[in-house]
XYZ file of C-alpha atoms in Angstrom:
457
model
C 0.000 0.000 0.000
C 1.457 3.392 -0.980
C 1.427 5.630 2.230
C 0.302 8.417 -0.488
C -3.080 6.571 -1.144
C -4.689 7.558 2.137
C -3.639 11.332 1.904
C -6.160 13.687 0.566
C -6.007 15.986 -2.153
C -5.817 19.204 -0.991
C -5.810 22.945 -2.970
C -3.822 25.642 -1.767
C -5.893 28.101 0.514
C -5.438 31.534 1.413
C -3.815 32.309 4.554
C -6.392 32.847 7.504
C -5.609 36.056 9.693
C -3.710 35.462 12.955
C -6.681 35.860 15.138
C -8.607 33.470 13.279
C -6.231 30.733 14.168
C -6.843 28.200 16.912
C -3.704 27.726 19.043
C -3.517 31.911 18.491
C -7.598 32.242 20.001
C -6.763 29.062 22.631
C -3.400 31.077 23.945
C -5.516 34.627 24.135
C -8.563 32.060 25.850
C -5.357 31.872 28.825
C -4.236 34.694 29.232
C -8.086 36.272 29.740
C -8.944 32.630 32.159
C -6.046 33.565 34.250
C -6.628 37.432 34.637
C -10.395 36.826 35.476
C -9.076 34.126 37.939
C -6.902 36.340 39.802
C -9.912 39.172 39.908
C -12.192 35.940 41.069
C -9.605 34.972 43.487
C -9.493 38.420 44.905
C -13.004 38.921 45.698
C -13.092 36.627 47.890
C -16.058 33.868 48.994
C -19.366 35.923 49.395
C -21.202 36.729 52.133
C -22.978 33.174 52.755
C -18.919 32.179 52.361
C -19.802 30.873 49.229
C -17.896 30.881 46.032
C -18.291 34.739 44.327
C -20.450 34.817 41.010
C -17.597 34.944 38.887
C -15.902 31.843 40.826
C -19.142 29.516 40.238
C -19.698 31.307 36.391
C -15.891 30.195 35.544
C -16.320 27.203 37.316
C -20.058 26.544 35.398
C -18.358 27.307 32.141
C -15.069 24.996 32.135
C -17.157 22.443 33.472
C -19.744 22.439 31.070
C -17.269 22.341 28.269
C -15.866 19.101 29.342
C -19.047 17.495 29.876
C -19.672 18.129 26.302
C -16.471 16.346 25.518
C -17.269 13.482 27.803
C -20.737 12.643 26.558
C -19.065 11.733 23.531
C -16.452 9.965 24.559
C -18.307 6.422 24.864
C -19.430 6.026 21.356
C -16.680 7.370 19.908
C -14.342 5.004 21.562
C -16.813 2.082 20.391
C -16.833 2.958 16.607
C -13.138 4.466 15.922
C -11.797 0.864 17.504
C -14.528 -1.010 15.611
C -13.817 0.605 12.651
C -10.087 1.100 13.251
C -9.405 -2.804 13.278
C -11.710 -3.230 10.541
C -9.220 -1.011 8.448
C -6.191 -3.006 10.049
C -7.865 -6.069 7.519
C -6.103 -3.235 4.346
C -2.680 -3.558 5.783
C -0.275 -6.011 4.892
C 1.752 -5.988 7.795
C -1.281 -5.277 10.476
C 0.088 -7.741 13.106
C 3.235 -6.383 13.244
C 1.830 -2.778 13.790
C -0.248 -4.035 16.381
C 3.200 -5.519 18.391
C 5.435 -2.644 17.065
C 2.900 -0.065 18.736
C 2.681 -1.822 22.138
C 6.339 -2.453 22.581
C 7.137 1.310 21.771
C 4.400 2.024 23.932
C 6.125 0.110 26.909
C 9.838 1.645 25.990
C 8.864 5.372 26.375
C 6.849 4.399 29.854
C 9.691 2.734 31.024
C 11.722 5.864 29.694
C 9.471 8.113 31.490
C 9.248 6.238 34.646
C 13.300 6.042 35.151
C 13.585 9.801 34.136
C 10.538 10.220 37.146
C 12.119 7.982 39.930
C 15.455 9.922 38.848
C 13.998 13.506 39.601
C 12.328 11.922 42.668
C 15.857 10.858 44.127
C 17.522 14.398 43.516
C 14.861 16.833 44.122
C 13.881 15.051 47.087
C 10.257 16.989 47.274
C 9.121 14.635 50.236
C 11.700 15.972 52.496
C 11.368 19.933 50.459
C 7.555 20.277 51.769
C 5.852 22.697 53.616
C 2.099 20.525 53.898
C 0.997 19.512 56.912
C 1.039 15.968 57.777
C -2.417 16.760 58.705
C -3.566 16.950 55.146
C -2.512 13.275 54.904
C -5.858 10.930 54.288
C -6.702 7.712 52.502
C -8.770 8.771 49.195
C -12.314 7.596 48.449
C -11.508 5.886 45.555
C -8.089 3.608 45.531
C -6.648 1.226 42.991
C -5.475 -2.647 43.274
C -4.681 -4.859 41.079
C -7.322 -7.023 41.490
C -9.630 -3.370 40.513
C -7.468 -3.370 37.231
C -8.413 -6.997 36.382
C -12.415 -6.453 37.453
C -12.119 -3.367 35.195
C -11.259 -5.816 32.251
C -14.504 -7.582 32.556
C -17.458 -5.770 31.465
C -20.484 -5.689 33.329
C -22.660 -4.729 30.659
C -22.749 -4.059 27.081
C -22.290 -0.170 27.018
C -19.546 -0.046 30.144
C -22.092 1.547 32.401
C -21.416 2.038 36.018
C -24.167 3.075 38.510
C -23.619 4.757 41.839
C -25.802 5.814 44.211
C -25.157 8.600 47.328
C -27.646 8.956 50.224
C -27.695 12.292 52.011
C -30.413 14.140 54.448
C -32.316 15.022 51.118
C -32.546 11.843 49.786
C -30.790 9.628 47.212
C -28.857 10.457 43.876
C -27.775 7.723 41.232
C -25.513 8.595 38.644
C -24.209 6.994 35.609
C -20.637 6.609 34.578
C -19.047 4.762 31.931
C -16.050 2.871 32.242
C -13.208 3.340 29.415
C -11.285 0.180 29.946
C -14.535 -1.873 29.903
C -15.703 -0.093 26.290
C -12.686 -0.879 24.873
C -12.772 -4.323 25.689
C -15.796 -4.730 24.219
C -14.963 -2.921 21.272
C -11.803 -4.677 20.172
C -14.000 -7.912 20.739
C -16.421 -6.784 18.081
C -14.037 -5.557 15.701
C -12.416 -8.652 15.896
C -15.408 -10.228 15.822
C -16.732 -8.153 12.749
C -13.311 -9.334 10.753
C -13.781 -12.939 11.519
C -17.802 -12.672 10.385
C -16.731 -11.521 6.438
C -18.804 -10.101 3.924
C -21.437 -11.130 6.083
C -20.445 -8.064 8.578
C -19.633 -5.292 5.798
C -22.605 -3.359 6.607
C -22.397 -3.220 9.945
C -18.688 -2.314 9.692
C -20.126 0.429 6.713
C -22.580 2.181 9.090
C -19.753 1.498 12.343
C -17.610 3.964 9.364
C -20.478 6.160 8.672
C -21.536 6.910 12.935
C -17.924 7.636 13.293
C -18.174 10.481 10.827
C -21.075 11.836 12.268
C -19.753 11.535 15.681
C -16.621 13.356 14.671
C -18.297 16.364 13.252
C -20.313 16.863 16.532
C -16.877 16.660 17.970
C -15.797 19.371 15.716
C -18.336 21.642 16.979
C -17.748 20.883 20.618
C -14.026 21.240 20.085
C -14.449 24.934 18.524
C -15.603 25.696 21.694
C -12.039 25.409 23.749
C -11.353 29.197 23.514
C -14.605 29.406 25.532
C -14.103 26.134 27.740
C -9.987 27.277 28.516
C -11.266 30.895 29.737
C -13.491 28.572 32.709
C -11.076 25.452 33.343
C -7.863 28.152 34.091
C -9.822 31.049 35.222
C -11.718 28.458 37.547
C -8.108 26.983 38.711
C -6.435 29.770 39.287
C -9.569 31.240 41.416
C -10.193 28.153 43.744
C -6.275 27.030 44.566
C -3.997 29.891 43.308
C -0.602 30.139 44.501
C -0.777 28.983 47.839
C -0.955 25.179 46.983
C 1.948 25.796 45.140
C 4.253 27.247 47.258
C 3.380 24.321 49.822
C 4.117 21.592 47.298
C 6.925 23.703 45.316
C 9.407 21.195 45.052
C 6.946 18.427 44.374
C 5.041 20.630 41.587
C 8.514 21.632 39.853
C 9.741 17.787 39.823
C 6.580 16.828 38.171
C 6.672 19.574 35.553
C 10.462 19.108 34.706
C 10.037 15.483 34.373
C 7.222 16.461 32.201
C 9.538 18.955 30.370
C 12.519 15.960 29.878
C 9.887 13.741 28.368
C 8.117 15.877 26.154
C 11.304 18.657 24.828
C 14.276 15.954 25.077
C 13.497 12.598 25.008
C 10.613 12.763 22.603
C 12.760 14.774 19.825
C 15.645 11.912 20.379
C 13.853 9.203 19.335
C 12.716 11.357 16.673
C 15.668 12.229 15.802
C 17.087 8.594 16.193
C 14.685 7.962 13.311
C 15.092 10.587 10.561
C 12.425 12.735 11.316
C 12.562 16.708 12.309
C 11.358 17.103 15.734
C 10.782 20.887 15.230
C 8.160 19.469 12.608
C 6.784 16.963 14.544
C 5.789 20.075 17.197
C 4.407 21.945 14.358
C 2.442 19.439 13.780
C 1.110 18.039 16.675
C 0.900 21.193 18.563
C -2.951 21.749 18.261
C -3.652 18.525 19.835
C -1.116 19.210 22.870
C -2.706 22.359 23.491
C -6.080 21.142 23.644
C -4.729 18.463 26.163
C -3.479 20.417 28.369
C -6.443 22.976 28.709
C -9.218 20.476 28.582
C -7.221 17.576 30.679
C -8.517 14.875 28.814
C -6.991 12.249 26.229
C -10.505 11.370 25.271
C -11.515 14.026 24.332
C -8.529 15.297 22.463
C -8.423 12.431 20.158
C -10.400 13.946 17.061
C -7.573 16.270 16.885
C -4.852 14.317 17.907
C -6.159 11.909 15.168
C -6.311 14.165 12.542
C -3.387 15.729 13.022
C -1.098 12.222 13.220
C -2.998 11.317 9.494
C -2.988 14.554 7.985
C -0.045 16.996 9.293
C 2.337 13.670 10.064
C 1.902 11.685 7.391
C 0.955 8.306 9.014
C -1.656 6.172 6.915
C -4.986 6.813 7.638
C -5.906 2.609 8.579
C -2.833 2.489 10.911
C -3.843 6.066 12.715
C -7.353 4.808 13.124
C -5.783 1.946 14.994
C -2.730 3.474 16.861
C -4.412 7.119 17.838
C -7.688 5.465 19.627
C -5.830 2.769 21.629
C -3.366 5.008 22.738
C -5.720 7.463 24.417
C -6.596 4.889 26.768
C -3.557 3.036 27.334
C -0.622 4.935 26.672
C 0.173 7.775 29.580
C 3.480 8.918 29.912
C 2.224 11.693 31.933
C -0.546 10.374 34.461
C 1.230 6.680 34.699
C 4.978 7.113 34.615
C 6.362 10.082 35.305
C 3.283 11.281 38.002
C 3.152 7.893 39.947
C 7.315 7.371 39.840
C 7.492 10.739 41.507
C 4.616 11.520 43.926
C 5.606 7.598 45.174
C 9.095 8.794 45.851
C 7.824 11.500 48.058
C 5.147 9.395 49.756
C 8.151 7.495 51.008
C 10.301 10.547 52.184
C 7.302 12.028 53.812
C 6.762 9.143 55.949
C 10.234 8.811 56.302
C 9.851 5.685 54.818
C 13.070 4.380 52.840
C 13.179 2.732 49.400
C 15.119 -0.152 47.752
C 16.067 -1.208 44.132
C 13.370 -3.481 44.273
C 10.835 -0.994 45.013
C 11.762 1.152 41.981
C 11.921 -2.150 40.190
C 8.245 -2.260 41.039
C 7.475 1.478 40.110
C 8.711 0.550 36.523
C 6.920 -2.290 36.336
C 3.393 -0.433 37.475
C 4.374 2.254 34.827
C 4.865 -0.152 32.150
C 2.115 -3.202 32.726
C -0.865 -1.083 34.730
C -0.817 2.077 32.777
C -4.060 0.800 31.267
C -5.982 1.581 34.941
C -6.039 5.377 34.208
C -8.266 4.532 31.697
C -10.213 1.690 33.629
C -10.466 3.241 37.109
C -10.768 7.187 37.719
C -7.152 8.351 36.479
C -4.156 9.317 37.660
C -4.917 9.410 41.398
C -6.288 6.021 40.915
C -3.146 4.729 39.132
C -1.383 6.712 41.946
C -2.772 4.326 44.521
C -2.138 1.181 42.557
C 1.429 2.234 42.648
C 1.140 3.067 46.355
C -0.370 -0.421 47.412
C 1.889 -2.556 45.473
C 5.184 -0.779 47.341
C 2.913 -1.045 50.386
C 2.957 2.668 50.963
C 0.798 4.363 53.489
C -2.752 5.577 51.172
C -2.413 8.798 53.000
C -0.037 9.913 51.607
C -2.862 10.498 48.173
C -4.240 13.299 50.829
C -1.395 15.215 50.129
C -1.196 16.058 46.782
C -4.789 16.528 45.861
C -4.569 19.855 46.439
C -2.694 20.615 42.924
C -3.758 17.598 41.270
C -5.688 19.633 38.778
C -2.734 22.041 37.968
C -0.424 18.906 37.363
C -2.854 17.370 35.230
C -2.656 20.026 32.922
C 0.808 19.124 31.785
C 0.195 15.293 32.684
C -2.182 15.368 29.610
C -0.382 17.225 27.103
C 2.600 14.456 27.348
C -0.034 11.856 27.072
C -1.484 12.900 24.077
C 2.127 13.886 22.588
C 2.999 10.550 23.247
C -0.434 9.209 21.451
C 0.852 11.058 18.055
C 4.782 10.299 18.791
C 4.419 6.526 18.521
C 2.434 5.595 15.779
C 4.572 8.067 13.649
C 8.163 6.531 14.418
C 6.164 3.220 14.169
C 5.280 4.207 10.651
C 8.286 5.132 10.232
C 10.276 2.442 11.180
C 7.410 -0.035 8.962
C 8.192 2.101 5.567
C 4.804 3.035 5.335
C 5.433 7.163 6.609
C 4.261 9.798 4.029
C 7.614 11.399 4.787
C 6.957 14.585 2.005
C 3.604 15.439 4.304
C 5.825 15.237 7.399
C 7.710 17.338 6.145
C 5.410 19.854 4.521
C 6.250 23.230 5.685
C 3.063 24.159 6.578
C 0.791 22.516 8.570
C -2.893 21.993 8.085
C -5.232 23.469 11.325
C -6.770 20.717 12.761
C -10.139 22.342 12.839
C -10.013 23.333 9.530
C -13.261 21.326 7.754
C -11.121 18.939 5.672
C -12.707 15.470 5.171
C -10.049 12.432 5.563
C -10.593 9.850 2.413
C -12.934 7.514 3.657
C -11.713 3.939 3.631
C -12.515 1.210 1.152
């Protein structure tokens, strides 16, 4: 298959003005979230002690916005991995993709996680702390590997969860869907679907044809991030500010400069290692890291970060399909290597607990094998915990670092979806199959732009 035969045609357009581009409107979106935090944070609660209006109308628009991208998320996981392996049937070499993706998937983890228990060792932020050992307490929600394994099995068709809470005004059931469980069940029926035949080409036709749809509703949800970033940072910056910070300094800056190692110097190595321009790969893939890191989910991200790997990297639409989806809910560089490595580090120095080479032996092997749980359970805290219960470190220790969870996850997100697009292209790569003249296309196509991918045969 020519890696030129899933790239569409495209004409030359005119230049759009600067303001009408989306990384320029997403930037300005920050800048104006974190002024009207600081003005939200300086008013102060109200007089009930409540959150001011402009607290709860940042917080009620950030929200909002990723509720949108979450309604989605179920039925777009189910049809882009249904109709993903169906596409995997047009490759020649599919199988080998398949194992070439995971085991890149497992070398940058284990990258990530020795670069994390690294920082952990020299920074030292368990012993550079100013919390309270008050603020220590076991979370609600923990992880085991025995959850992980449960998670695997689903419970119902659509990965629906049910929970119900009980207070003085009565009782509330919600409904939550479970990532891990979806895909399961969707890599069963793709499978499925390819071992049917002919017999299955219409279902696998209208799986094809939903996806579409669901993608454009995407599209229009996505548009919306200027909006959505102005809530989610204004929001942030209004309820913890700088004060969570400056407790957790040390901790905070170890996370983001293991973040910063991953994502500026050992992501353009590899690329590097392999031919390819890493200033082009950032070009590139820059929408989709962006949207990451303001919206904080992988999820919800992947329409972009889909449609950027295909179209402004050069990686063949039935491989992408494949790659892009299964990495947003397995492969976590941020949330399940570096985060984990280092917040179990200072766990351990905060409790004055001490560490041996067979406990970081352990952290790797977490990193590597259970980074799958941040998509089963509830996320990084929840992959947090796994890593905390296997080295038999006190659960308390979770208390501690909720308090700029949501600031960290920020960055954890933009590596993970930098590391969704970075494999399948050096994967490509390495298979022959790379459209290396779109790679390296000086200009890159906007990822919002309305460009239909050619649909596949």
């Amino acid at each position: 298959m020519s890696p030129t035969s899933v790239t569409a045609a495209r004409a030359p357009k005119a230049p759009k003005p600067f303001y009408a581009n989306f990384g320029f409107q997403v930037l300005a979106a920050m800048v104006i979230g974190l002024f009207l935090g600081f003005i939200a944070r300086n008013m102060g609660p109200d007089a009930a002690g409540n959150a001011n209006w402009l607290t709860q109308t940042l917080a009620t628009v950030g929200s909002s916005f990723v509720s949108l991208l979450r309604a989605l998320v179920p039925v777009l996981v189910f049809t882009a991995i249904v109709a993903s392996i169906a596409n995997l049937r047009e490759l020649n070499n599919a199988a080998k993709l398949v194992w070439q993706t995971l085991l890149w998937f497992a070398i940058t983890a284990l990258i990530a996680v020795v670069i994390g228990i690294a920082l952990g060792l020299l920074i030292q932020p368990g012993l550079n702390t100013e919390v309270a050992a008050e603020a220590a307490k076991a979370p609600s929600s923990t992880g085991s590997w025995l959850d992980f394994l449960k998670g695997l099995i689903p419970s119902n068709i659509f990965g629906l969860q049910a929970s119900t809470r009980v207070n003085d005004s009565g009782a509330t059931t919600s409904l939550s869907f479970n990532v891990l469980q979806i895909l399961v069940i969707s890599i069963v029926i793709g499978i499925a679907a390819l071992r049917v035949g002919p017999a299955a080409d219409p279902f696998i036709a209208f799986t094809r044809s939903f996806l579409k749809v669901i993608h454009k509703v995407l599209w229009w949800v996505i548009r919306l991030t200027p909006i959505g970033t102005i809530g989610l940072l204004g929001n942030a910056v209004a309820v913890y500010g700088w004060d969570a910070l400056a407790q957790l300094g040390w901790y905070s800056a170890a996370i983001y400069i293991g973040l910063a190692i991953v994502l500026f110097v050992v992501y353009p190595v590899l690329l590097q290692v392999h031919g390819l321009n890493p200033i082009r790969y950032f070009q590139s893939a820059w929408p989709a890291i962006q949207l990451a890191f303001v919206s904080r989910s992988s999820i919800g991200t992947l329409p972009v970060t889909e449609r950027i790997t295909e179209q402004n990297l050069g990686v063949p639409r039935e491989y992408a399909a494949f790659a892009v989806p299964l990495g947003a809910t397995t492969k976590m560089d941020g949330c399940a290597s570096i985060y984990p490595a280092i917040s179990a580090i200072f766990v351990a120095q905060f409790f004055g607990i001490s560490l041996g080479i067979e406990h970081y032996l352990l952290i790797a092997f977490v990193a590597v094998i259970g980074s799958a749980a941040t998509a089963g359970l509830t996320g990084a805290t929840v992959m947090l915990t796994l890593t905390l219960s296997t080295l038999g470190l006190p659960l308390e220790g979770v208390g501690l670092l909720l308090a700029v969870d949501p600031i960290l996850d920020m960055g954890r997100t933009a590596v993970n979806v930098a590391g969704q697009a970075l494999i399948p292209t050096i994967v490509a790569k390495r298979e022959g199959i790379l459209d290396q003249a779109t790679y390296d296309r000086g200009e890159s196509i906007d990822a919002l732009d309305d460009v239909q991918a050619v649909p596949a045969q």
